[in-house]
Coordinates of N, CA, C and O in Angstrom, one line a residue:
X1 N -3.4 -143.5 85.6 CA -3.8 -142.4 85.0 C -2.3 -141.7 84.6 O -1.6 -141.5 85.6
X2 N -2.5 -141.6 83.4 CA -1.0 -140.7 83.0 C -1.2 -139.2 83.1 O -2.2 -138.7 84.0
X3 N 0.2 -138.6 83.5 CA 0.3 -137.4 83.9 C -0.6 -136.5 83.2 O -1.2 -135.4 83.9
X4 N -0.5 -136.2 81.8 CA -1.4 -135.3 81.3 C -2.9 -135.4 81.5 O -3.7 -134.4 81.6
X5 N -3.4 -136.7 81.7 CA -4.8 -136.9 82.2 C -5.0 -135.9 83.5 O -6.2 -135.4 83.6
X6 N -4.2 -136.3 84.3 CA -4.3 -135.6 85.8 C -4.3 -134.2 85.6 O -5.1 -133.5 86.2
X7 N -3.4 -133.8 84.9 CA -3.3 -132.2 84.8 C -4.5 -131.7 84.0 O -5.1 -130.7 84.4
X8 N -5.0 -132.3 83.1 CA -6.3 -131.9 82.3 C -7.6 -131.8 83.4 O -8.2 -131.0 83.6
X9 N -7.7 -132.9 84.1 CA -8.6 -133.3 85.2 C -8.5 -132.0 86.2 O -9.5 -131.5 86.5
X10 N -7.4 -131.9 86.8 CA -7.0 -131.0 87.8 C -7.5 -129.5 87.2 O -8.1 -128.6 87.9
X11 N -7.2 -129.2 86.1 CA -7.2 -127.9 85.4 C -9.0 -127.6 85.2 O -9.3 -126.5 85.5
X12 N -9.6 -128.7 84.8 CA -11.0 -128.5 84.6 C -11.8 -128.4 85.9 O -12.6 -127.4 86.2
X13 N -11.2 -129.1 86.9 CA -11.8 -128.9 88.3 C -11.6 -127.7 88.9 O -12.3 -127.0 89.5
X14 N -10.5 -127.0 88.6 CA -9.9 -125.6 89.0 C -10.8 -124.6 88.2 O -11.5 -123.8 88.7
X15 N -11.1 -124.7 86.9 CA -12.0 -124.0 86.1 C -13.4 -124.1 86.7 O -14.0 -122.9 86.9
X16 N -13.9 -125.2 87.1 CA -15.2 -125.3 87.6 C -15.3 -124.6 89.0 O -16.3 -123.7 89.1
X17 N -14.3 -124.8 89.8 CA -14.4 -123.9 91.1 C -14.3 -122.3 91.0 O -15.0 -121.9 91.6
X18 N -13.3 -122.0 90.1 CA -13.5 -120.6 89.8 C -14.7 -120.1 89.1 O -15.1 -118.9 89.4
X19 N -15.4 -120.7 88.4 CA -16.6 -120.4 87.9 C -17.7 -120.3 88.9 O -18.6 -119.4 88.9
X20 N -17.6 -121.3 89.7 CA -18.5 -121.3 91.0 C -18.5 -120.1 91.7 O -19.4 -119.3 92.1
X21 N -17.2 -119.7 92.0 CA -16.8 -118.5 92.9 C -17.2 -117.3 92.3 O -18.1 -116.5 92.8
X22 N -16.9 -117.2 90.9 CA -17.4 -116.1 90.2 C -18.9 -115.8 90.1 O -19.5 -114.8 90.0
X23 N -19.6 -116.9 89.9 CA -20.8 -117.0 89.8 C -21.6 -116.5 91.0 O -22.5 -115.6 90.9
X24 N -21.2 -117.0 92.1 CA -21.4 -116.8 93.4 C -21.3 -115.2 93.8 O -22.2 -114.3 94.2
X25 N -20.1 -114.7 93.5 CA -19.8 -113.3 93.7 C -20.5 -112.1 92.7 O -21.0 -111.4 93.1
X26 N -20.7 -112.9 91.5 CA -21.7 -112.0 90.6 C -22.9 -111.7 91.1 O -23.5 -110.6 91.1
X27 N -23.6 -112.9 91.6 CA -25.1 -112.8 91.7 C -25.5 -112.2 93.4 O -26.4 -111.6 93.6
X28 N -24.2 -111.9 94.0 CA -24.3 -111.5 95.3 C -23.9 -110.1 95.5 O -23.9 -109.3 96.3
X29 N -23.1 -109.7 94.2 CA -22.8 -108.2 94.0 C -24.0 -107.2 94.0 O -24.5 -107.2 92.6
X30 N -24.0 -106.3 94.8 CA -25.2 -105.4 94.6 C -24.8 -104.3 93.6 O -25.8 -103.7 93.0
X31 N -23.7 -104.1 92.9 CA -23.2 -103.3 92.2 C -23.1 -103.8 90.7 O -22.3 -103.3 89.8
X32 N -23.9 -105.2 90.7 CA -23.7 -105.8 89.1 C -24.2 -104.7 88.1 O -25.2 -104.2 88.3
X33 N -23.4 -104.2 87.3 CA -23.5 -103.2 86.4 C -23.8 -103.5 85.0 O -23.3 -102.8 84.2
X34 N -24.1 -104.9 84.5 CA -23.9 -105.2 83.6 C -24.9 -104.7 82.4 O -24.9 -104.8 81.2
X35 N -25.9 -103.9 82.9 CA -26.7 -103.1 82.3 C -28.0 -103.9 81.8 O -29.0 -103.5 81.3
X36 N -28.0 -105.3 82.2 CA -29.0 -106.0 81.9 C -29.8 -106.3 83.4 O -29.2 -106.6 84.4
X37 N -31.0 -106.6 83.2 CA -32.0 -106.8 84.4 C -31.5 -108.3 84.9 O -31.6 -109.3 83.9
X38 N -31.5 -108.5 86.2 CA -31.3 -110.0 86.6 C -32.4 -110.6 87.4 O -32.4 -111.6 87.8
X39 N -33.5 -109.8 87.0 CA -35.0 -110.1 87.8 C -35.8 -111.0 86.8 O -35.6 -110.6 85.4
X40 N -36.1 -112.0 87.0 CA -37.1 -113.0 86.1 C -36.4 -113.9 85.2 O -35.5 -113.6 84.5
X41 N -36.8 -115.0 85.4 CA -36.4 -116.2 84.4 C -37.9 -116.5 83.6 O -38.7 -115.6 83.5
X42 N -37.8 -117.6 83.2 CA -38.8 -118.0 82.2 C -39.9 -118.5 83.0 O -41.1 -118.4 82.5
X43 N -40.0 -118.6 84.5 CA -41.1 -118.8 85.2 C -40.7 -118.3 86.6 O -39.5 -118.4 87.0
X44 N -41.8 -118.6 87.6 CA -41.4 -118.1 88.9 C -41.4 -119.7 89.8 O -41.5 -119.4 91.0
X45 N -41.0 -120.7 89.2 CA -41.1 -121.9 90.0 C -39.6 -122.2 90.3 O -38.7 -122.2 89.5
X46 N -39.3 -122.3 91.5 CA -37.8 -122.4 92.0 C -37.7 -123.7 92.9 O -38.3 -123.7 94.1
X47 N -37.2 -124.6 92.7 CA -37.0 -125.8 93.3 C -35.6 -126.2 93.5 O -34.8 -126.4 92.6
X48 N -35.0 -126.5 94.6 CA -33.7 -127.0 94.9 C -33.6 -128.3 94.5 O -34.3 -129.4 94.7
X49 N -32.7 -128.6 93.9 CA -32.4 -130.0 93.0 C -30.8 -130.1 93.0 O -30.0 -129.1 92.8
X50 N -30.2 -131.1 93.3 CA -28.8 -131.5 93.3 C -28.6 -132.1 92.0 O -29.4 -132.6 91.2
X51 N -27.3 -131.8 91.5 CA -26.8 -132.4 90.2 C -27.0 -133.9 90.2 O -27.4 -134.6 89.2
X52 N -26.9 -134.6 91.4 CA -27.1 -136.0 91.4 C -28.2 -136.6 91.5 O -28.5 -137.8 91.3
X53 N -29.3 -135.5 91.7 CA -30.9 -135.6 91.3 C -31.1 -136.2 89.9 O -32.0 -136.6 89.6
X54 N -30.2 -135.4 89.1 CA -30.4 -135.6 87.5 C -29.6 -136.6 87.0 O -29.8 -137.3 86.4
X55 N -28.2 -136.5 87.2 CA -27.3 -137.4 86.7 C -27.1 -138.6 87.8 O -26.5 -138.5 88.9
X56 N -27.8 -139.5 87.5 CA -27.6 -140.7 88.4 C -27.1 -142.0 88.2 O -26.7 -142.1 86.9
X57 N -26.6 -142.7 89.3 CA -26.1 -143.8 88.9 C -26.4 -144.8 87.9 O -25.8 -145.4 87.1
X58 N -27.9 -144.9 88.0 CA -28.6 -145.8 86.9 C -28.5 -145.4 85.7 O -28.0 -146.2 84.6
X59 N -28.3 -144.2 85.5 CA -28.3 -143.3 84.0 C -26.9 -143.8 83.4 O -26.6 -144.1 82.3
X60 N -25.9 -143.6 84.4 CA -24.4 -143.7 84.0 C -24.3 -145.2 83.7 O -23.4 -145.4 82.7
X61 N -24.7 -146.1 84.5 CA -24.7 -147.6 84.1 C -25.2 -147.9 82.8 O -24.5 -148.7 82.1
X62 N -26.4 -147.4 82.6 CA -27.0 -147.7 81.4 C -26.3 -147.2 80.3 O -26.3 -147.7 79.1
X63 N -25.6 -146.0 80.2 CA -24.9 -145.6 79.3 C -23.5 -145.9 79.1 O -23.2 -146.5 77.8
X64 N -22.6 -146.4 80.0 CA -21.4 -146.9 80.0 C -21.4 -148.3 80.4 O -20.4 -149.1 79.9
X65 N -22.2 -149.0 81.0 CA -22.2 -150.3 81.6 C -21.3 -150.5 82.8 O -20.7 -149.5 83.3
X66 N -20.7 -151.5 83.2 CA -19.9 -151.7 84.3 C -20.5 -151.3 85.7 O -21.7 -150.9 85.8
X67 N -19.6 -151.0 86.6 CA -20.1 -150.7 87.9 C -19.7 -149.0 88.4 O -18.7 -148.6 87.8
X68 N -20.7 -148.3 88.7 CA -20.6 -147.0 88.8 C -19.8 -146.6 90.1 O -20.6 -147.1 91.3
X69 N -18.9 -145.7 90.1 CA -18.1 -145.0 91.4 C -18.3 -143.6 91.1 O -18.5 -143.0 90.2
X70 N -18.2 -142.9 92.4 CA -18.0 -141.2 92.1 C -18.8 -140.7 93.6 O -19.2 -141.4 94.3
X71 N -18.8 -139.5 93.5 CA -19.2 -138.7 94.6 C -20.7 -138.3 94.2 O -20.7 -137.9 93.2
X72 N -21.7 -138.7 95.1 CA -22.9 -138.3 95.1 C -23.2 -137.5 96.3 O -23.7 -138.0 96.9
X73 N -23.5 -136.1 96.3 CA -22.7 -135.2 95.4 C -21.3 -134.9 95.7 O -20.9 -135.5 96.8
X74 N -20.7 -134.2 94.8 CA -19.3 -133.7 94.8 C -19.4 -132.8 96.2 O -20.2 -131.7 96.0
X75 N -18.5 -133.0 97.0 CA -18.5 -132.0 98.2 C -18.0 -130.8 97.6 O -17.4 -130.4 96.7
X76 N -18.5 -129.8 98.2 CA -18.1 -128.3 98.0 C -19.5 -127.5 97.3 O -19.1 -126.6 96.6
X77 N -20.6 -128.3 97.5 CA -21.6 -127.6 96.8 C -21.7 -126.1 97.5 O -21.7 -125.5 98.6
X78 N -22.1 -125.0 96.7 CA -22.3 -123.6 97.0 C -23.5 -123.3 97.2 O -24.6 -123.5 96.1
X79 N -24.2 -122.3 98.0 CA -25.3 -121.9 98.1 C -25.5 -120.5 98.7 O -24.7 -120.2 99.6
X80 N -26.5 -119.9 98.2 CA -26.8 -118.4 98.9 C -28.4 -118.5 98.5 O -29.0 -119.2 98.0
X81 N -29.1 -117.4 99.1 CA -30.5 -117.2 98.8 C -30.9 -117.0 97.4 O -32.0 -117.5 97.1
X82 N -29.9 -116.8 96.4 CA -30.1 -116.6 95.0 C -29.9 -118.0 94.0 O -30.8 -118.2 93.1
X83 N -29.0 -118.8 94.6 CA -28.4 -119.6 93.7 C -27.8 -121.0 94.5 O -27.2 -120.8 95.5
X84 N -28.1 -122.0 94.1 CA -27.3 -123.5 94.5 C -26.4 -123.9 93.3 O -27.1 -124.1 92.4
X85 N -25.3 -124.2 93.6 CA -24.6 -124.7 92.6 C -23.9 -126.1 93.2 O -23.2 -126.1 94.3
X86 N -24.3 -127.1 92.6 CA -23.6 -128.5 92.8 C -23.1 -129.2 91.7 O -23.5 -128.9 90.6
X87 N -22.3 -130.2 91.8 CA -21.7 -131.0 90.6 C -21.8 -132.6 91.2 O -21.8 -132.9 92.2
X88 N -21.9 -133.3 90.2 CA -22.1 -134.6 90.3 C -20.9 -135.3 89.2 O -21.2 -135.0 88.2
X89 N -20.0 -136.0 89.7 CA -19.1 -136.8 88.9 C -19.2 -138.3 89.2 O -19.2 -138.7 90.1
X90 N -19.6 -139.2 88.0 CA -19.5 -140.4 88.3 C -18.9 -141.2 87.3 O -19.0 -140.8 85.9
X91 N -18.1 -142.3 87.4 CA -17.2 -142.9 86.8 C -17.7 -144.4 86.6 O -17.9 -145.2 87.7
X92 N -17.9 -144.9 85.6 CA -18.3 -146.7 85.3 C -16.9 -147.2 85.0 O -16.3 -146.7 84.2
X93 N -16.6 -148.3 85.9 CA -15.6 -149.2 85.6 C -16.0 -150.6 85.4 O -16.8 -151.2 85.9
X94 N -15.4 -151.5 84.5 CA -15.5 -152.9 84.6 C -14.0 -153.4 85.1 O -12.8 -153.2 84.1
X95 N -13.8 -154.0 86.1 CA -12.5 -154.3 86.7 C -11.7 -152.9 86.7 O -12.1 -151.9 87.3
X96 N -10.6 -153.2 86.1 CA -9.5 -151.9 86.1 C -9.8 -151.1 85.0 O -9.1 -150.0 84.5
X97 N -10.7 -151.2 84.1 CA -11.0 -150.5 82.8 C -12.2 -149.5 83.1 O -13.2 -149.8 83.4
X98 N -11.7 -148.3 82.7 CA -12.7 -147.1 82.7 C -13.6 -147.5 81.6 O -13.1 -147.3 80.5
X99 N -15.0 -147.3 81.7 CA -15.9 -147.3 80.6 C -16.2 -145.9 80.1 O -16.7 -145.7 79.1
X100 N -16.5 -145.0 81.3 CA -16.7 -143.6 80.9 C -16.8 -142.9 82.2 O -17.2 -143.3 83.1
X101 N -17.1 -141.6 82.0 CA -17.3 -140.7 83.3 C -18.0 -139.7 82.7 O -18.2 -139.4 81.7
X102 N -19.0 -139.3 83.4 CA -19.8 -138.1 83.2 C -20.0 -137.1 84.5 O -19.7 -137.8 85.7
X103 N -19.8 -135.9 84.0 CA -19.9 -134.9 84.9 C -20.9 -133.8 84.8 O -20.9 -133.1 83.7
X104 N -21.9 -133.4 85.8 CA -22.6 -132.5 85.7 C -22.6 -131.4 86.8 O -22.5 -131.6 88.0
X105 N -22.7 -130.1 86.4 CA -22.7 -129.0 87.0 C -24.1 -128.5 87.0 O -24.6 -128.2 85.9
X106 N -24.7 -128.2 88.3 CA -25.9 -127.5 88.2 C -26.0 -126.0 88.7 O -25.6 -126.0 90.1
X107 N -26.5 -125.2 88.1 CA -26.6 -123.8 88.5 C -28.2 -123.8 88.9 O -28.9 -123.2 88.0
X108 N -28.7 -123.9 90.1 CA -30.0 -124.1 90.3 C -30.5 -122.6 90.9 O -30.3 -122.3 91.8
X109 N -31.5 -122.1 90.1 CA -31.9 -120.6 90.7 C -32.9 -120.8 91.8 O -33.7 -121.8 91.8
X110 N -32.9 -120.0 92.8 CA -33.6 -119.9 93.9 C -34.6 -118.9 94.0 O -35.3 -118.8 95.0
X111 N -34.1 -117.8 93.2 CA -35.1 -116.6 93.2 C -35.1 -116.1 91.8 O -34.5 -116.5 91.1
X112 N -36.0 -114.9 91.7 CA -35.9 -114.3 90.3 C -34.5 -113.8 89.9 O -34.1 -113.8 88.8
X113 N -33.9 -113.2 90.9 CA -32.6 -112.7 90.8 C -31.7 -114.0 90.1 O -30.9 -113.7 89.0
X114 N -31.5 -115.0 90.7 CA -30.9 -116.1 90.3 C -31.2 -116.6 89.1 O -30.2 -116.9 88.2
X115 N -32.5 -116.6 88.8 CA -32.9 -117.1 87.7 C -32.5 -116.0 86.4 O -32.0 -116.5 85.3
X116 N -32.4 -115.0 86.5 CA -32.1 -113.7 85.9 C -30.5 -113.9 85.5 O -30.2 -113.7 84.5
X117 N -29.8 -114.2 86.5 CA -28.3 -114.1 86.4 C -28.1 -115.5 85.6 O -27.2 -115.4 84.8
X118 N -28.7 -116.6 85.8 CA -28.4 -117.8 85.0 C -28.8 -117.5 83.5 O -28.1 -117.8 82.5
X119 N -29.7 -116.8 83.2 CA -30.0 -116.5 81.7 C -29.1 -115.5 81.2 O -28.7 -115.8 80.0
X120 N -28.6 -114.7 81.9 CA -27.6 -113.6 81.7 C -26.3 -114.2 81.4 O -25.6 -114.0 80.2
X121 N -25.9 -114.8 82.2 CA -24.6 -115.5 82.1 C -24.5 -116.6 81.0 O -23.3 -116.9 80.5
X122 N -25.6 -117.5 80.9 CA -25.7 -118.5 79.7 C -25.2 -117.9 78.5 O -24.4 -118.5 77.8
X123 N -25.8 -116.6 78.3 CA -25.5 -115.8 76.9 C -24.0 -115.3 77.1 O -23.3 -115.2 76.1
X124 N -23.9 -114.7 78.1 CA -22.5 -113.8 78.0 C -21.3 -114.9 78.1 O -20.3 -114.6 77.4
X125 N -21.5 -116.1 78.7 CA -20.4 -117.2 78.6 C -20.2 -118.0 77.6 O -19.5 -118.9 77.3
X126 N -21.1 -117.8 76.5 CA -21.2 -118.6 75.3 C -20.0 -118.2 74.4 O -20.0 -117.0 73.9
X127 N -18.9 -119.1 74.3 CA -17.8 -118.7 73.5 C -17.9 -118.8 72.0 O -18.8 -119.5 71.5
X128 N -17.0 -118.0 71.3 CA -17.2 -118.2 69.9 C -16.7 -119.6 69.6 O -15.7 -120.0 70.1
X129 N -17.2 -120.1 68.5 CA -16.9 -121.5 67.9 C -17.9 -122.5 68.8 O -17.8 -123.5 68.5
X130 N -18.8 -121.9 69.7 CA -19.9 -122.9 70.3 C -20.9 -123.5 69.2 O -21.2 -122.5 68.3
X131 N -21.3 -124.5 69.4 CA -22.0 -125.1 68.5 C -23.5 -125.2 69.1 O -23.8 -125.8 70.1
X132 N -24.6 -124.5 68.4 CA -26.0 -124.7 69.0 C -26.4 -126.1 68.8 O -26.2 -126.7 67.9
X133 N -27.1 -126.3 69.9 CA -27.7 -127.6 70.1 C -29.3 -127.7 70.1 O -29.9 -126.9 70.9
X134 N -30.0 -128.2 69.1 CA -31.5 -128.1 69.1 C -32.2 -129.1 69.9 O -31.5 -130.2 70.2
X135 N -33.5 -128.9 70.4 CA -34.2 -129.7 71.0 C -33.7 -130.2 72.2 O -33.8 -131.7 72.6
X136 N -33.2 -129.5 73.1 CA -32.5 -129.7 74.3 C -32.8 -128.7 75.4 O -31.9 -127.5 75.0
X137 N -33.5 -128.7 76.3 CA -33.8 -127.9 77.3 C -34.4 -126.8 76.5 O -35.2 -126.8 75.3
X138 N -34.3 -125.5 77.1 CA -35.1 -124.3 76.4 C -34.1 -123.8 75.5 O -34.3 -123.0 74.6
X139 N -32.6 -123.8 75.7 CA -31.7 -123.5 74.7 C -30.4 -124.3 75.2 O -30.4 -124.7 76.4
X140 N -29.5 -124.7 74.2 CA -28.3 -125.3 74.6 C -27.1 -125.1 73.7 O -27.5 -124.5 72.4
X141 N -26.1 -125.4 73.9 CA -24.9 -125.1 72.8 C -23.6 -125.9 73.6 O -23.7 -126.2 74.9
X142 N -22.7 -126.4 72.6 CA -21.8 -127.4 73.1 C -20.3 -126.5 72.9 O -20.3 -126.0 71.7
X143 N -19.5 -126.5 73.8 CA -18.0 -125.9 73.7 C -17.0 -127.1 73.4 O -16.7 -127.7 74.4
X144 N -16.9 -127.5 72.1 CA -15.9 -128.4 71.7 C -14.5 -128.3 72.4 O -13.9 -129.2 72.7
X145 N -13.8 -127.1 72.4 CA -12.7 -127.0 73.2 C -12.6 -127.3 74.9 O -11.5 -127.5 75.2
X146 N -13.7 -127.5 75.3 CA -13.8 -128.1 76.8 C -14.5 -129.2 77.0 O -14.7 -129.6 78.0
X147 N -15.3 -129.8 75.8 CA -15.9 -130.9 75.7 C -17.3 -130.7 76.7 O -17.5 -131.3 77.6
X148 N -17.9 -129.4 76.7 CA -18.9 -129.1 77.6 C -20.3 -128.7 77.0 O -20.4 -127.9 76.0
X149 N -21.5 -129.4 77.2 CA -22.8 -129.1 76.7 C -23.5 -128.4 77.9 O -23.7 -128.7 79.1
X150 N -23.9 -127.0 77.4 CA -24.4 -126.0 78.3 C -26.0 -126.2 78.0 O -26.3 -126.0 76.7
X151 N -26.6 -126.5 79.0 CA -28.2 -126.5 78.7 C -28.9 -125.6 79.6 O -28.6 -125.5 80.9
X152 N -29.6 -124.5 79.2 CA -30.5 -123.8 80.0 C -32.0 -124.2 80.0 O -32.6 -124.7 78.9
X153 N -32.6 -124.6 81.2 CA -33.9 -125.2 81.3 C -34.5 -124.8 82.3 O -34.1 -124.6 83.4
X154 N -35.7 -123.8 82.1 CA -36.5 -123.1 83.1 C -35.5 -122.0 83.5 O -34.9 -121.2 82.7
X155 N -35.4 -122.1 84.9 CA -34.4 -121.3 85.5 C -33.2 -121.7 85.8 O -32.2 -120.8 86.4
X156 N -32.8 -122.7 85.2 CA -31.5 -123.5 85.9 C -30.4 -123.6 84.6 O -30.8 -123.8 83.4
X157 N -29.3 -123.6 84.7 CA -28.3 -123.9 84.0 C -27.4 -125.0 84.4 O -26.9 -125.1 85.4
X158 N -27.3 -125.9 83.3 CA -26.6 -127.3 83.7 C -25.3 -127.3 82.6 O -25.5 -127.0 81.3
X159 N -24.2 -127.6 83.1 CA -23.0 -127.9 82.1 C -22.7 -129.6 82.3 O -22.4 -130.0 83.2
X160 N -22.8 -130.1 81.1 CA -22.6 -131.7 81.1 C -21.1 -131.9 80.4 O -21.0 -131.5 79.3
X161 N -20.5 -132.7 80.8 CA -19.2 -133.5 80.1 C -19.4 -135.1 80.3 O -19.6 -135.4 81.1
X162 N -19.0 -135.6 79.1 CA -19.0 -137.0 79.0 C -17.8 -137.5 78.3 O -17.6 -136.8 77.1
X163 N -17.1 -138.4 78.7 CA -15.8 -138.8 78.0 C -15.6 -140.4 78.3 O -16.2 -140.8 79.5
X164 N -14.8 -141.1 77.9 CA -14.3 -142.4 78.2 C -13.0 -142.2 78.8 O -12.7 -142.7 80.0
X165 N -11.9 -141.8 78.2 CA -10.4 -141.9 78.7 C -10.0 -140.5 79.3 O -9.8 -140.5 80.4
X166 N -10.0 -139.5 78.3 CA -9.5 -138.3 78.7 C -10.7 -137.2 78.6 O -11.6 -137.4 77.6
X167 N -10.5 -136.2 79.4 CA -11.5 -135.2 79.7 C -12.1 -134.6 78.3 O -13.1 -134.5 78.1
X168 N -11.0 -134.5 77.4 CA -11.4 -133.7 76.1 C -11.8 -134.5 75.1 O -11.7 -134.0 74.0
X169 N -11.6 -135.9 75.1 CA -12.0 -136.8 74.2 C -13.5 -137.0 73.8 O -13.7 -137.7 72.7
X170 N -14.3 -136.4 74.6 CA -15.6 -136.7 74.4 C -16.2 -135.9 73.2 O -15.4 -134.9 72.7
X171 N -17.5 -136.3 72.7 CA -18.0 -135.9 71.4 C -19.2 -135.1 71.8 O -19.9 -135.3 72.6
X172 N -19.5 -134.3 70.9 CA -21.0 -133.6 70.8 C -22.2 -134.8 70.9 O -22.8 -134.7 71.8
X173 N -21.8 -135.6 69.8 CA -23.1 -136.5 69.9 C -23.2 -137.4 71.1 O -24.3 -137.6 71.4
X174 N -21.9 -137.9 71.7 CA -22.0 -138.7 72.9 C -22.6 -137.9 73.9 O -23.5 -138.4 74.8
X175 N -22.1 -136.6 74.0 CA -22.6 -135.9 75.1 C -24.3 -135.5 75.1 O -25.1 -135.7 76.2
X176 N -24.6 -135.2 73.9 CA -25.9 -134.9 73.6 C -26.7 -136.3 73.9 O -27.9 -136.0 74.5
X177 N -26.4 -137.2 73.7 CA -27.0 -138.7 73.7 C -27.3 -138.9 75.3 O -28.4 -139.1 75.6
X178 N -26.2 -138.5 76.0 CA -26.4 -138.6 77.5 C -27.5 -137.7 78.0 O -28.1 -137.9 78.9
X179 N -27.4 -136.5 77.6 CA -28.2 -135.2 78.0 C -29.6 -135.8 77.8 O -30.5 -135.5 78.5
X180 N -29.7 -136.3 76.7 CA -31.2 -136.7 76.5 C -32.0 -137.8 77.4 O -33.2 -137.9 77.3
X181 N -31.2 -138.4 77.9 CA -31.4 -139.4 79.1 C -31.7 -138.6 80.5 O -32.5 -139.2 81.2
X182 N -31.2 -137.5 80.6 CA -31.4 -136.8 81.7 C -32.8 -136.1 81.8 O -33.2 -135.6 81.2
X183 N -33.3 -135.9 82.9 CA -34.4 -135.1 83.4 C -34.3 -133.7 84.1 O -34.1 -133.6 85.2
X184 N -33.8 -132.6 83.1 CA -33.4 -131.4 83.6 C -34.7 -131.0 84.1 O -35.7 -130.7 83.5
X185 N -34.6 -130.1 85.2 CA -35.8 -129.6 86.0 C -35.8 -128.1 85.9 O -34.8 -127.4 85.7

């Protein structure tokens, strides 16, 4: 693995960790003063689901071929009474050749407050230059600068990346193609 790829991967992992911490701090902060209600999502159904229940080794094998390795789930899941945040990262290899990697972060609402937070943060964190994606979840957008597909489905927010060699080399079409194989809950 070349040095620039390691730096990019470490950078993205650090961003994910900071995002998890910020999300947890935001939903547990009783002084959240955004002016928007954090109560209520699209429905009152709350089910604990792990990112690796959605992004499975079978799907990654079908997408990239080869043998799949990775952490199922990535250690360091965060949970509180309002939200469960987990990550699944799976890589497909044939011998010493990497066929592709898929990473899914799941922000799973466990209450109306968590659902409201997901809905609010999904919109607030949509950067300028994001590309709207139709017919995926309840709402979706792709962020080209991070190669991240954001999907809002029910009360949950998912962030999916898919790439072959470098984290930022993935494309919208490839990531949407993978997303359409996933059963977002």
